[in-house]
């Protein structure tokens, strides 16, 4: 039978053993069971942003690649961005093309035609052209203000009559306006085939000149042409006539 003195000594030794275990440093060896538990536990998950960087989506890769190609091609095609550029001697001619696609000459010319027109049919066409040009200016300005894509670095800010949003490049307002006017003219004016071909060529020259002058990237012009093409369909759908807008036509009646 164990003596009471031995039992008391064993009880007093247990707390000392527990305190030694609690004071064991991080470098002390772990038991096999603890090692198996540590090996079996899953590593903590990566943050979501790290997962996105490590596993980029296909759409993100495609957009980044498209942007890189767009910037490279726009830089290579900007051969008239300055007088010292490869085709710098052609720059004055392309600046004339730039003015031909500017909004102010088109608005002033259409307004003058409205004031001088003596035919109700001509006034209807010109009034809708004026409405289309105003809608084009507003829509392009809104998109530029939302996207805020800066113009190419090789562009010289010597453009004809600019406003605050013209420091942004997406989309090309000249390309949008050229496509819009082209569809409008081809649908509402009776022109000979050579003149119709010249109108289409004018659109292409305006679009190409925007990249050659360094004003826009290639995607700015392509989206501008698409936007102008679609915008004409909106104008056709909202076509103004003496029946649905009599007050407007009363202003121009003699």
PDB file of C-alpha atoms in Angstrom:
ATOM      1  CA  UNK A   1       0.000   0.000   0.000  1.00  0.00           C
ATOM      2  CA  UNK A   2       1.540   3.346  -1.078  1.00  0.00           C
ATOM      3  CA  UNK A   3       2.308   5.719   1.666  1.00  0.00           C
ATOM      4  CA  UNK A   4       0.471   9.055   1.887  1.00  0.00           C
ATOM      5  CA  UNK A   5       3.801  10.829   1.615  1.00  0.00           C
ATOM      6  CA  UNK A   6       4.489   9.304  -1.870  1.00  0.00           C
ATOM      7  CA  UNK A   7       1.031  10.303  -3.124  1.00  0.00           C
ATOM      8  CA  UNK A   8       1.569  13.877  -2.053  1.00  0.00           C
ATOM      9  CA  UNK A   9       4.929  13.989  -3.878  1.00  0.00           C
ATOM     10  CA  UNK A  10       3.383  12.707  -7.117  1.00  0.00           C
ATOM     11  CA  UNK A  11       0.558  15.277  -6.943  1.00  0.00           C
ATOM     12  CA  UNK A  12       3.001  18.079  -6.392  1.00  0.00           C
ATOM     13  CA  UNK A  13       5.097  16.959  -9.392  1.00  0.00           C
ATOM     14  CA  UNK A  14       2.202  17.110 -11.865  1.00  0.00           C
ATOM     15  CA  UNK A  15       1.798  20.928 -11.843  1.00  0.00           C
ATOM     16  CA  UNK A  16       5.550  21.320 -12.263  1.00  0.00           C
ATOM     17  CA  UNK A  17       5.461  19.042 -15.349  1.00  0.00           C
ATOM     18  CA  UNK A  18       2.520  21.003 -16.795  1.00  0.00           C
ATOM     19  CA  UNK A  19       4.309  24.292 -16.285  1.00  0.00           C
ATOM     20  CA  UNK A  20       7.361  22.920 -18.094  1.00  0.00           C
ATOM     21  CA  UNK A  21       5.208  21.939 -21.067  1.00  0.00           C
ATOM     22  CA  UNK A  22       3.570  25.360 -21.220  1.00  0.00           C
ATOM     23  CA  UNK A  23       6.948  27.100 -21.134  1.00  0.00           C
ATOM     24  CA  UNK A  24       8.381  25.017 -23.980  1.00  0.00           C
ATOM     25  CA  UNK A  25       9.576  27.338 -26.751  1.00  0.00           C
ATOM     26  CA  UNK A  26       8.551  27.217 -30.427  1.00  0.00           C
ATOM     27  CA  UNK A  27      11.716  25.373 -31.284  1.00  0.00           C
ATOM     28  CA  UNK A  28      10.865  22.418 -29.097  1.00  0.00           C
ATOM     29  CA  UNK A  29      10.044  19.178 -30.943  1.00  0.00           C
ATOM     30  CA  UNK A  30       6.397  18.396 -31.492  1.00  0.00           C
ATOM     31  CA  UNK A  31       4.761  15.107 -30.823  1.00  0.00           C
ATOM     32  CA  UNK A  32       4.066  12.773 -33.814  1.00  0.00           C
ATOM     33  CA  UNK A  33       0.338  13.266 -33.391  1.00  0.00           C
ATOM     34  CA  UNK A  34       0.678  17.080 -33.567  1.00  0.00           C
ATOM     35  CA  UNK A  35       2.894  16.772 -36.656  1.00  0.00           C
ATOM     36  CA  UNK A  36       0.262  14.626 -38.388  1.00  0.00           C
ATOM     37  CA  UNK A  37      -2.451  17.198 -37.535  1.00  0.00           C
ATOM     38  CA  UNK A  38      -0.319  20.044 -38.896  1.00  0.00           C
ATOM     39  CA  UNK A  39       0.456  18.155 -42.101  1.00  0.00           C
ATOM     40  CA  UNK A  40      -3.190  17.305 -42.665  1.00  0.00           C
ATOM     41  CA  UNK A  41      -4.523  20.868 -42.226  1.00  0.00           C
ATOM     42  CA  UNK A  42      -5.232  22.823 -45.485  1.00  0.00           C
ATOM     43  CA  UNK A  43      -3.193  25.984 -46.225  1.00  0.00           C
ATOM     44  CA  UNK A  44      -5.052  29.284 -45.778  1.00  0.00           C
ATOM     45  CA  UNK A  45      -6.797  30.505 -48.954  1.00  0.00           C
ATOM     46  CA  UNK A  46      -5.243  33.302 -50.992  1.00  0.00           C
ATOM     47  CA  UNK A  47      -6.946  36.713 -51.027  1.00  0.00           C
ATOM     48  CA  UNK A  48      -9.328  37.216 -53.915  1.00  0.00           C
ATOM     49  CA  UNK A  49      -7.197  39.886 -55.580  1.00  0.00           C
ATOM     50  CA  UNK A  50      -4.148  37.577 -55.507  1.00  0.00           C
ATOM     51  CA  UNK A  51      -6.192  34.812 -57.119  1.00  0.00           C
ATOM     52  CA  UNK A  52      -7.215  37.217 -59.876  1.00  0.00           C
ATOM     53  CA  UNK A  53      -3.590  38.173 -60.516  1.00  0.00           C
ATOM     54  CA  UNK A  54      -2.444  34.580 -60.563  1.00  0.00           C
ATOM     55  CA  UNK A  55      -5.385  33.404 -62.668  1.00  0.00           C
ATOM     56  CA  UNK A  56      -6.341  36.254 -65.033  1.00  0.00           C
ATOM     57  CA  UNK A  57      -9.462  35.742 -67.067  1.00  0.00           C
ATOM     58  CA  UNK A  58      -9.392  35.149 -70.803  1.00  0.00           C
ATOM     59  CA  UNK A  59     -11.316  38.385 -71.389  1.00  0.00           C
ATOM     60  CA  UNK A  60      -8.753  40.365 -69.394  1.00  0.00           C
ATOM     61  CA  UNK A  61      -5.862  38.882 -71.341  1.00  0.00           C
ATOM     62  CA  UNK A  62      -7.627  39.534 -74.654  1.00  0.00           C
ATOM     63  CA  UNK A  63      -8.387  43.166 -73.768  1.00  0.00           C
ATOM     64  CA  UNK A  64      -4.843  43.793 -72.582  1.00  0.00           C
ATOM     65  CA  UNK A  65      -3.444  42.281 -75.775  1.00  0.00           C
ATOM     66  CA  UNK A  66      -5.844  44.327 -77.922  1.00  0.00           C
ATOM     67  CA  UNK A  67      -4.838  47.510 -76.104  1.00  0.00           C
ATOM     68  CA  UNK A  68      -1.148  46.770 -76.598  1.00  0.00           C
ATOM     69  CA  UNK A  69      -1.630  46.112 -80.322  1.00  0.00           C
ATOM     70  CA  UNK A  70      -3.789  49.230 -80.630  1.00  0.00           C
ATOM     71  CA  UNK A  71      -1.145  51.472 -79.045  1.00  0.00           C
ATOM     72  CA  UNK A  72       1.635  49.919 -81.116  1.00  0.00           C
ATOM     73  CA  UNK A  73      -0.252  50.247 -84.412  1.00  0.00           C
ATOM     74  CA  UNK A  74      -1.367  53.804 -83.642  1.00  0.00           C
ATOM     75  CA  UNK A  75       2.202  54.829 -82.893  1.00  0.00           C
ATOM     76  CA  UNK A  76       3.475  53.270 -86.120  1.00  0.00           C
ATOM     77  CA  UNK A  77       0.698  54.830 -88.223  1.00  0.00           C
ATOM     78  CA  UNK A  78       1.072  58.328 -86.742  1.00  0.00           C
ATOM     79  CA  UNK A  79       3.408  59.326 -89.580  1.00  0.00           C
ATOM     80  CA  UNK A  80       2.054  62.900 -89.761  1.00  0.00           C
ATOM     81  CA  UNK A  81       1.938  63.640 -86.030  1.00  0.00           C
ATOM     82  CA  UNK A  82       4.503  66.416 -86.453  1.00  0.00           C
ATOM     83  CA  UNK A  83       6.377  68.368 -89.075  1.00  0.00           C
ATOM     84  CA  UNK A  84       9.473  66.259 -88.386  1.00  0.00           C
ATOM     85  CA  UNK A  85       7.569  62.974 -88.766  1.00  0.00           C
ATOM     86  CA  UNK A  86       8.109  60.579 -91.668  1.00  0.00           C
ATOM     87  CA  UNK A  87       5.267  62.136 -93.696  1.00  0.00           C
ATOM     88  CA  UNK A  88       5.339  65.551 -92.065  1.00  0.00           C
ATOM     89  CA  UNK A  89       4.975  67.337 -95.404  1.00  0.00           C
ATOM     90  CA  UNK A  90       1.468  65.859 -95.812  1.00  0.00           C
ATOM     91  CA  UNK A  91       0.337  67.215 -92.439  1.00  0.00           C
ATOM     92  CA  UNK A  92      -1.142  70.526 -93.775  1.00  0.00           C
ATOM     93  CA  UNK A  93      -3.300  68.619 -96.251  1.00  0.00           C
ATOM     94  CA  UNK A  94      -4.585  66.280 -93.564  1.00  0.00           C
ATOM     95  CA  UNK A  95      -5.415  69.251 -91.360  1.00  0.00           C
ATOM     96  CA  UNK A  96      -7.706  70.475 -94.141  1.00  0.00           C
ATOM     97  CA  UNK A  97      -9.384  67.056 -94.049  1.00  0.00           C
ATOM     98  CA  UNK A  98      -9.655  67.511 -90.270  1.00  0.00           C
ATOM     99  CA  UNK A  99     -11.597  70.734 -90.706  1.00  0.00           C
ATOM    100  CA  UNK A 100     -13.916  69.052 -93.227  1.00  0.00           C
ATOM    101  CA  UNK A 101     -15.048  66.635 -90.528  1.00  0.00           C
ATOM    102  CA  UNK A 102     -15.312  69.155 -87.708  1.00  0.00           C
ATOM    103  CA  UNK A 103     -18.707  69.781 -86.144  1.00  0.00           C
ATOM    104  CA  UNK A 104     -18.744  73.593 -86.370  1.00  0.00           C
ATOM    105  CA  UNK A 105     -18.595  73.872 -90.200  1.00  0.00           C
ATOM    106  CA  UNK A 106     -21.318  71.255 -90.520  1.00  0.00           C
ATOM    107  CA  UNK A 107     -23.574  72.943 -87.956  1.00  0.00           C
ATOM    108  CA  UNK A 108     -23.094  76.407 -89.471  1.00  0.00           C
ATOM    109  CA  UNK A 109     -23.602  75.124 -93.012  1.00  0.00           C
ATOM    110  CA  UNK A 110     -26.784  73.263 -92.074  1.00  0.00           C
ATOM    111  CA  UNK A 111     -28.140  76.262 -90.182  1.00  0.00           C
ATOM    112  CA  UNK A 112     -27.456  78.511 -93.155  1.00  0.00           C
ATOM    113  CA  UNK A 113     -29.232  76.052 -95.454  1.00  0.00           C
ATOM    114  CA  UNK A 114     -32.266  76.085 -93.172  1.00  0.00           C
ATOM    115  CA  UNK A 115     -32.405  79.862 -93.290  1.00  0.00           C
ATOM    116  CA  UNK A 116     -32.119  79.955 -97.090  1.00  0.00           C
ATOM    117  CA  UNK A 117     -34.339  77.000 -97.926  1.00  0.00           C
ATOM    118  CA  UNK A 118     -37.653  77.724 -99.606  1.00  0.00           C
ATOM    119  CA  UNK A 119     -38.869  74.143 -99.897  1.00  0.00           C
ATOM    120  CA  UNK A 120     -40.671  72.300 -97.128  1.00  0.00           C
ATOM    121  CA  UNK A 121     -39.071  69.004 -98.165  1.00  0.00           C
ATOM    122  CA  UNK A 122     -35.583  70.529 -98.063  1.00  0.00           C
ATOM    123  CA  UNK A 123     -36.298  72.104 -94.673  1.00  0.00           C
ATOM    124  CA  UNK A 124     -37.356  68.738 -93.315  1.00  0.00           C
ATOM    125  CA  UNK A 125     -34.152  67.073 -94.444  1.00  0.00           C
ATOM    126  CA  UNK A 126     -31.944  69.911 -93.211  1.00  0.00           C
ATOM    127  CA  UNK A 127     -33.712  70.122 -89.855  1.00  0.00           C
ATOM    128  CA  UNK A 128     -33.159  66.428 -89.268  1.00  0.00           C
ATOM    129  CA  UNK A 129     -29.524  66.778 -90.306  1.00  0.00           C
ATOM    130  CA  UNK A 130     -29.142  69.592 -87.794  1.00  0.00           C
ATOM    131  CA  UNK A 131     -30.779  67.420 -85.134  1.00  0.00           C
ATOM    132  CA  UNK A 132     -28.413  64.541 -86.018  1.00  0.00           C
ATOM    133  CA  UNK A 133     -25.335  66.770 -85.743  1.00  0.00           C
ATOM    134  CA  UNK A 134     -26.376  68.096 -82.335  1.00  0.00           C
ATOM    135  CA  UNK A 135     -27.125  64.580 -81.117  1.00  0.00           C
ATOM    136  CA  UNK A 136     -23.713  63.475 -82.379  1.00  0.00           C
ATOM    137  CA  UNK A 137     -21.913  66.246 -80.472  1.00  0.00           C
ATOM    138  CA  UNK A 138     -23.750  65.477 -77.230  1.00  0.00           C
ATOM    139  CA  UNK A 139     -23.300  61.708 -77.429  1.00  0.00           C
ATOM    140  CA  UNK A 140     -19.583  61.874 -78.260  1.00  0.00           C
ATOM    141  CA  UNK A 141     -18.969  64.371 -75.452  1.00  0.00           C
ATOM    142  CA  UNK A 142     -20.774  62.129 -72.937  1.00  0.00           C
ATOM    143  CA  UNK A 143     -18.842  59.017 -73.974  1.00  0.00           C
ATOM    144  CA  UNK A 144     -15.527  60.887 -73.873  1.00  0.00           C
ATOM    145  CA  UNK A 145     -16.326  62.205 -70.418  1.00  0.00           C
ATOM    146  CA  UNK A 146     -17.150  58.712 -69.168  1.00  0.00           C
ATOM    147  CA  UNK A 147     -14.244  56.799 -70.730  1.00  0.00           C
ATOM    148  CA  UNK A 148     -11.614  59.568 -70.283  1.00  0.00           C
ATOM    149  CA  UNK A 149      -9.046  57.910 -72.506  1.00  0.00           C
ATOM    150  CA  UNK A 150      -6.171  60.336 -73.095  1.00  0.00           C
ATOM    151  CA  UNK A 151      -5.034  61.155 -76.581  1.00  0.00           C
ATOM    152  CA  UNK A 152      -1.895  59.478 -77.944  1.00  0.00           C
ATOM    153  CA  UNK A 153       1.328  60.791 -76.479  1.00  0.00           C
ATOM    154  CA  UNK A 154       2.641  61.754 -79.934  1.00  0.00           C
ATOM    155  CA  UNK A 155      -0.344  64.032 -80.647  1.00  0.00           C
ATOM    156  CA  UNK A 156       0.138  67.791 -80.919  1.00  0.00           C
ATOM    157  CA  UNK A 157      -2.744  69.737 -79.378  1.00  0.00           C
ATOM    158  CA  UNK A 158      -3.102  72.133 -82.324  1.00  0.00           C
ATOM    159  CA  UNK A 159      -6.588  71.024 -83.312  1.00  0.00           C
ATOM    160  CA  UNK A 160      -9.205  73.278 -84.848  1.00  0.00           C
ATOM    161  CA  UNK A 161     -11.567  74.761 -82.190  1.00  0.00           C
ATOM    162  CA  UNK A 162     -11.534  72.409 -79.199  1.00  0.00           C
ATOM    163  CA  UNK A 163     -13.493  72.223 -75.940  1.00  0.00           C
ATOM    164  CA  UNK A 164     -12.656  70.621 -72.604  1.00  0.00           C
ATOM    165  CA  UNK A 165     -13.646  67.047 -73.506  1.00  0.00           C
ATOM    166  CA  UNK A 166     -11.490  67.171 -76.635  1.00  0.00           C
ATOM    167  CA  UNK A 167      -8.468  66.285 -74.518  1.00  0.00           C
ATOM    168  CA  UNK A 168      -9.895  62.749 -74.489  1.00  0.00           C
ATOM    169  CA  UNK A 169      -9.731  60.531 -77.551  1.00  0.00           C
ATOM    170  CA  UNK A 170     -12.377  57.792 -77.275  1.00  0.00           C
ATOM    171  CA  UNK A 171     -14.334  57.817 -79.522  1.00  0.00           C
ATOM    172  CA  UNK A 172     -13.251  59.877 -82.502  1.00  0.00           C
ATOM    173  CA  UNK A 173     -15.856  62.583 -83.026  1.00  0.00           C
ATOM    174  CA  UNK A 174     -14.680  63.161 -86.608  1.00  0.00           C
ATOM    175  CA  UNK A 175     -15.130  59.480 -87.453  1.00  0.00           C
ATOM    176  CA  UNK A 176     -18.551  59.396 -85.801  1.00  0.00           C
ATOM    177  CA  UNK A 177     -19.695  62.492 -87.664  1.00  0.00           C
ATOM    178  CA  UNK A 178     -18.312  61.309 -90.984  1.00  0.00           C
ATOM    179  CA  UNK A 179     -20.139  57.972 -90.788  1.00  0.00           C
ATOM    180  CA  UNK A 180     -23.351  59.697 -89.708  1.00  0.00           C
ATOM    181  CA  UNK A 181     -23.244  62.306 -92.473  1.00  0.00           C
ATOM    182  CA  UNK A 182     -22.325  59.685 -95.061  1.00  0.00           C
ATOM    183  CA  UNK A 183     -25.371  57.527 -94.336  1.00  0.00           C
ATOM    184  CA  UNK A 184     -27.590  60.602 -94.149  1.00  0.00           C
ATOM    185  CA  UNK A 185     -26.412  61.989 -97.495  1.00  0.00           C
ATOM    186  CA  UNK A 186     -26.591  58.643 -99.302  1.00  0.00           C
ATOM    187  CA  UNK A 187     -30.163  58.051 -98.085  1.00  0.00           C
ATOM    188  CA  UNK A 188     -31.644  61.508 -98.594  1.00  0.00           C
ATOM    189  CA  UNK A 189     -29.801  63.062-101.529  1.00  0.00           C
ATOM    190  CA  UNK A 190     -29.977  61.907-105.109  1.00  0.00           C
ATOM    191  CA  UNK A 191     -26.350  61.715-106.209  1.00  0.00           C
ATOM    192  CA  UNK A 192     -24.601  60.239-109.193  1.00  0.00           C
ATOM    193  CA  UNK A 193     -22.512  57.142-108.597  1.00  0.00           C
ATOM    194  CA  UNK A 194     -19.149  58.987-108.744  1.00  0.00           C
ATOM    195  CA  UNK A 195     -20.339  61.424-106.077  1.00  0.00           C
ATOM    196  CA  UNK A 196     -21.568  58.590-103.872  1.00  0.00           C
ATOM    197  CA  UNK A 197     -18.149  56.952-104.172  1.00  0.00           C
ATOM    198  CA  UNK A 198     -16.486  60.250-103.236  1.00  0.00           C
ATOM    199  CA  UNK A 199     -18.644  60.512-100.101  1.00  0.00           C
ATOM    200  CA  UNK A 200     -17.575  57.044 -98.981  1.00  0.00           C
ATOM    201  CA  UNK A 201     -13.925  57.825 -99.758  1.00  0.00           C
ATOM    202  CA  UNK A 202     -14.207  61.023 -97.718  1.00  0.00           C
ATOM    203  CA  UNK A 203     -15.298  58.977 -94.697  1.00  0.00           C
ATOM    204  CA  UNK A 204     -12.345  56.627 -95.067  1.00  0.00           C
ATOM    205  CA  UNK A 205      -9.881  59.497 -95.526  1.00  0.00           C
ATOM    206  CA  UNK A 206     -11.224  61.285 -92.438  1.00  0.00           C
ATOM    207  CA  UNK A 207     -10.874  58.126 -90.354  1.00  0.00           C
ATOM    208  CA  UNK A 208      -7.340  57.361 -91.574  1.00  0.00           C
ATOM    209  CA  UNK A 209      -6.236  60.971 -91.158  1.00  0.00           C
ATOM    210  CA  UNK A 210      -7.161  60.897 -87.464  1.00  0.00           C
ATOM    211  CA  UNK A 211      -4.609  58.148 -86.860  1.00  0.00           C
ATOM    212  CA  UNK A 212      -1.973  59.601 -89.202  1.00  0.00           C
ATOM    213  CA  UNK A 213      -2.165  62.981 -87.469  1.00  0.00           C
ATOM    214  CA  UNK A 214      -1.734  61.264 -84.109  1.00  0.00           C
ATOM    215  CA  UNK A 215      -5.095  62.546 -82.873  1.00  0.00           C
ATOM    216  CA  UNK A 216      -6.544  59.109 -82.128  1.00  0.00           C
ATOM    217  CA  UNK A 217      -5.735  55.470 -81.650  1.00  0.00           C
ATOM    218  CA  UNK A 218      -7.034  52.959 -84.161  1.00  0.00           C
ATOM    219  CA  UNK A 219      -9.798  51.692 -81.855  1.00  0.00           C
ATOM    220  CA  UNK A 220     -11.029  55.267 -81.298  1.00  0.00           C
ATOM    221  CA  UNK A 221     -11.660  55.623 -85.026  1.00  0.00           C
ATOM    222  CA  UNK A 222     -13.177  52.168 -85.493  1.00  0.00           C
ATOM    223  CA  UNK A 223     -15.620  52.647 -82.632  1.00  0.00           C
ATOM    224  CA  UNK A 224     -16.404  56.154 -83.874  1.00  0.00           C
ATOM    225  CA  UNK A 225     -17.341  54.830 -87.311  1.00  0.00           C
ATOM    226  CA  UNK A 226     -19.539  52.182 -85.714  1.00  0.00           C
ATOM    227  CA  UNK A 227     -21.191  54.717 -83.412  1.00  0.00           C
ATOM    228  CA  UNK A 228     -21.937  57.087 -86.293  1.00  0.00           C
ATOM    229  CA  UNK A 229     -23.433  54.253 -88.334  1.00  0.00           C
ATOM    230  CA  UNK A 230     -25.737  53.300 -85.459  1.00  0.00           C
ATOM    231  CA  UNK A 231     -26.556  56.917 -84.658  1.00  0.00           C
ATOM    232  CA  UNK A 232     -28.064  57.424 -88.093  1.00  0.00           C
ATOM    233  CA  UNK A 233     -30.505  54.589 -87.379  1.00  0.00           C
ATOM    234  CA  UNK A 234     -31.561  56.454 -84.211  1.00  0.00           C
ATOM    235  CA  UNK A 235     -32.119  59.628 -86.243  1.00  0.00           C
ATOM    236  CA  UNK A 236     -34.213  57.721 -88.765  1.00  0.00           C
ATOM    237  CA  UNK A 237     -36.299  56.235 -85.948  1.00  0.00           C
ATOM    238  CA  UNK A 238     -36.842  59.692 -84.399  1.00  0.00           C
ATOM    239  CA  UNK A 239     -37.324  61.440 -87.745  1.00  0.00           C
ATOM    240  CA  UNK A 240     -38.806  64.913 -87.319  1.00  0.00           C
ATOM    241  CA  UNK A 241     -41.690  65.911 -89.570  1.00  0.00           C
ATOM    242  CA  UNK A 242     -44.398  68.594 -89.635  1.00  0.00           C
ATOM    243  CA  UNK A 243     -46.739  66.000 -88.122  1.00  0.00           C
ATOM    244  CA  UNK A 244     -44.762  65.106 -84.987  1.00  0.00           C
ATOM    245  CA  UNK A 245     -42.888  68.409 -84.536  1.00  0.00           C
ATOM    246  CA  UNK A 246     -45.053  71.212 -85.969  1.00  0.00           C
ATOM    247  CA  UNK A 247     -43.580  73.876 -83.682  1.00  0.00           C
ATOM    248  CA  UNK A 248     -40.054  73.336 -85.002  1.00  0.00           C
ATOM    249  CA  UNK A 249     -41.164  73.587 -88.626  1.00  0.00           C
ATOM    250  CA  UNK A 250     -43.216  76.686 -87.849  1.00  0.00           C
ATOM    251  CA  UNK A 251     -39.987  78.451 -86.824  1.00  0.00           C
ATOM    252  CA  UNK A 252     -38.544  78.001 -90.315  1.00  0.00           C
ATOM    253  CA  UNK A 253     -41.677  78.637 -92.340  1.00  0.00           C
ATOM    254  CA  UNK A 254     -41.694  81.861 -94.360  1.00  0.00           C
TER     255      UNK A 254
END
